[in-house]
Coordinates of C-alpha atoms in Angstrom, one line a residue:
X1 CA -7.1 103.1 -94.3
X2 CA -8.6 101.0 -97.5
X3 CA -7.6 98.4 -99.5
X4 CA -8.9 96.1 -101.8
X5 CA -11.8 94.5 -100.3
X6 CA -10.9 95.6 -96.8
X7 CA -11.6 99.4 -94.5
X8 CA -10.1 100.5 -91.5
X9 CA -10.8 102.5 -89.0
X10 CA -7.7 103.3 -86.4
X11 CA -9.5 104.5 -82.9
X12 CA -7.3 106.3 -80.9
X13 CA -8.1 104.7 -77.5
X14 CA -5.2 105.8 -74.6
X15 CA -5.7 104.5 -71.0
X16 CA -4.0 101.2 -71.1
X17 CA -1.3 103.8 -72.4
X18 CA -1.0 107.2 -74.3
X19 CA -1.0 105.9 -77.5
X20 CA -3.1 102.9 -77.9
X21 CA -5.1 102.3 -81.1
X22 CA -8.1 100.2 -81.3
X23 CA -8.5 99.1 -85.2
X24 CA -12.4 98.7 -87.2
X25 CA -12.5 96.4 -89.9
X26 CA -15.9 97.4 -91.4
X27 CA -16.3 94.7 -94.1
X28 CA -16.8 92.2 -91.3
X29 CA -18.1 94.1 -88.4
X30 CA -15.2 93.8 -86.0
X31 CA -13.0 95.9 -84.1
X32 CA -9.6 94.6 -83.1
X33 CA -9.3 96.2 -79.4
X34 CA -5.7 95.5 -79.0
X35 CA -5.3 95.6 -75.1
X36 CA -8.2 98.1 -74.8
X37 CA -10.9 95.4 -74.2
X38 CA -9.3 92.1 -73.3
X39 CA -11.4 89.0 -73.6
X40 CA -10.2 87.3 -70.4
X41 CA -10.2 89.9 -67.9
X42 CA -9.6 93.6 -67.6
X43 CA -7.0 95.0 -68.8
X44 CA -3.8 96.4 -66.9
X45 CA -3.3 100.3 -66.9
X46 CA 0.1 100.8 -65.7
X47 CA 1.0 104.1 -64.2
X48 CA 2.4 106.5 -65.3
X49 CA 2.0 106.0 -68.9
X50 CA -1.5 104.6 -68.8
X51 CA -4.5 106.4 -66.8
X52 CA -7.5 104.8 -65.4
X53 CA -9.4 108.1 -65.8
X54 CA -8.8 108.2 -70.2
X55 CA -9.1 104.2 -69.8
X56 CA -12.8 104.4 -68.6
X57 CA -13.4 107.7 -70.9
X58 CA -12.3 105.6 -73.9
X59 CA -14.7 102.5 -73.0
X60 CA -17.3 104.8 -73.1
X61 CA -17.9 105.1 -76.6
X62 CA -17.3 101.7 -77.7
X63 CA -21.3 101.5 -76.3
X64 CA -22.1 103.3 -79.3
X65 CA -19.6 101.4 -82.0
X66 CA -21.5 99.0 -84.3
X67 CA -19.1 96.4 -84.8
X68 CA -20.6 93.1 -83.7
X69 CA -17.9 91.4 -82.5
X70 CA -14.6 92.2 -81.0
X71 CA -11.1 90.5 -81.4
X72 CA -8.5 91.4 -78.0
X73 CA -4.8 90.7 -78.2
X74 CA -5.7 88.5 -75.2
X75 CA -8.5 85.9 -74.9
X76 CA -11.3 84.7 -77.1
X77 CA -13.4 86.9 -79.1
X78 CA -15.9 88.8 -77.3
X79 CA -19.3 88.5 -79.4
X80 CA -21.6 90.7 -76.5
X81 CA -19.5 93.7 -77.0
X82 CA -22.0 96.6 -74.9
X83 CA -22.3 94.1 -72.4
X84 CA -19.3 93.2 -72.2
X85 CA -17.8 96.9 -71.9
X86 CA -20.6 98.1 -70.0
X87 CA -19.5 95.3 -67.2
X88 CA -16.2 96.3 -67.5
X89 CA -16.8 100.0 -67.3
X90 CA -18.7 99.1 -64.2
X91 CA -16.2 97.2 -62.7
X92 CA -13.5 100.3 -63.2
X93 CA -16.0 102.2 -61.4
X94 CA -16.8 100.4 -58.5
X95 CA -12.8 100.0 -58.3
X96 CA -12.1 103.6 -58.3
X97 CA -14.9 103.8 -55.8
X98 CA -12.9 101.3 -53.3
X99 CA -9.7 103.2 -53.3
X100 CA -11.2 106.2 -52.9
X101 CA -13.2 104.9 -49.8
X102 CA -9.4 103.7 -48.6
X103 CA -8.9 107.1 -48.7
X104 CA -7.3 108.1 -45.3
X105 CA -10.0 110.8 -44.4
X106 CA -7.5 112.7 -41.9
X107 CA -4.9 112.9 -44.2
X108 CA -6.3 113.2 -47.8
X109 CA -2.7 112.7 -49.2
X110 CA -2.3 109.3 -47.3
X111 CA -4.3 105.7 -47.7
X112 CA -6.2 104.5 -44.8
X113 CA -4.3 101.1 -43.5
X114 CA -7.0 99.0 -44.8
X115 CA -6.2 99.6 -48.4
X116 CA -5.2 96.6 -49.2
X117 CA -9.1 95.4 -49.1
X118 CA -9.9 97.6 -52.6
X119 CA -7.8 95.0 -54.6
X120 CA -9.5 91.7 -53.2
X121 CA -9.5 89.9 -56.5
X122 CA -5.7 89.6 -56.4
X123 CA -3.9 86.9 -54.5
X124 CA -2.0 87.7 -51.5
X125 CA 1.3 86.9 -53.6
X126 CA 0.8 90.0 -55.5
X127 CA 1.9 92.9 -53.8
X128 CA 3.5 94.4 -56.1
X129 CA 0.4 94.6 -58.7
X130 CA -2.1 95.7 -56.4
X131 CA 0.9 98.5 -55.2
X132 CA 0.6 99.2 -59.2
X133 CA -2.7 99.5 -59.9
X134 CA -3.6 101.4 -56.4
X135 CA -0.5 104.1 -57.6
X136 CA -2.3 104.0 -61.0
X137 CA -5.6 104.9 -59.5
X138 CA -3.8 107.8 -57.1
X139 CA -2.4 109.3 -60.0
X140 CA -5.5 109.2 -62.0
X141 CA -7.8 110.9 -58.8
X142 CA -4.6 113.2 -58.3
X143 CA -5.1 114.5 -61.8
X144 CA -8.4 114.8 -61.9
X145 CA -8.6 116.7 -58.7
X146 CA -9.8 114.0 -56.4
X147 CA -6.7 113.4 -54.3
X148 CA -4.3 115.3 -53.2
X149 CA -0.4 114.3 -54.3
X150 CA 2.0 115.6 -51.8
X151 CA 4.9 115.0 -54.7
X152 CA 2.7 116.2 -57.4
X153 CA 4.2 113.6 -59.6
X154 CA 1.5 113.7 -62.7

C-alpha cells in the first residue's frame, strides 16, 4: 500500500493467531509488529486459534527483514531487532523443548506429573495461563506429529 510520502508492506505473520499482519513502513525503516514481536516480553499464542509451531515459523524470517527498528502494540520500541527475535526464537525453543521433556514417556498421550516445572517463569497464581500455553504447545506437537491427541482436537 502507497501513499504520498509513505510504503507499506502488510506481512502476513499467523501464530499469535491465523490472521495476524505485521505492517513495513519502508520510508523510515520500521516494521510495526502488532502482537508478533512484543517489546516487553513474548508474546501470548492462545490455542486454538494461534499455534506455537506457525508462531516460531513466522519469527524466522524477520532475521532476514531490513527494517532497523521495530514498533510492538506492547512495550517500547525494539531497536536490536535480530537479536531481539533470535532470543525470542530461542526462548520458544527451549520452551517447546520443556513440555516435550514433560512428556509422560509411558503414555505419549498423557503429561508426566511434573509438568508444571516447563512453565517456571509464571507465578504460582497462574494456573490457568500456564494450563493455556501447555494446551497451546500440545496442540501444536499434536499437529506436527510430535504428540499424540487422544481427542484429535486440531
Amino acid at each position: 500500500m502507497a501513499g504520498q510520502g509513505f510504503t507499506f508492506e502488510a506481512l502476513h505473520t499467523p501464530g499469535h493467531i491465523s490472521n495476524h499482519l505485521c505492517f513495513a513502513l519502508q520510508e523510515e525503516d520500521t516494521l510495526f509488529t502488532g502482537d508478533h514481536v512484543m517489546g516487553w516480553s513474548t508474546t501470548v499464542v492462545p490455542a486454538p486459534d494461534g499455534d506455537p509451531n506457525h508462531y516460531l515459523a513466522n519469527l524466522r524470517p524477520l532475521l532476514e527483514r531490513p527494517e532497523a527498528i521495530y514498533r510492538p502494540t506492547h512495550g517500547p520500541a525494539i531497536t536490536n531487532p535480530v537479536s531481539y527475535v533470535s532470543s525470542l526464537i530461542k526462548h520458544r525453543e527451549h520452551r517447546e523443548r520443556q513440555i516435550i521433556d514433560a512428556l509422560n514417556p509411558k503414555d505419549p498421550a498423557t503429561l508426566s506429573p511434573s509438568w508444571p516445572t516447563c512453565t517456571p517463569t509464571l507465578t504460582r497464581n497462574s494456573t490457568r495461563r500456564r494450563r493455556a500455553l501447555v494446551y497451546a504447545h500440545l496442540l501444536a506437537l499434536s499437529r506436527s506429529g510430535r504428540a499424540v491427541n487422544p481427542r484429535n482436537d486440531r
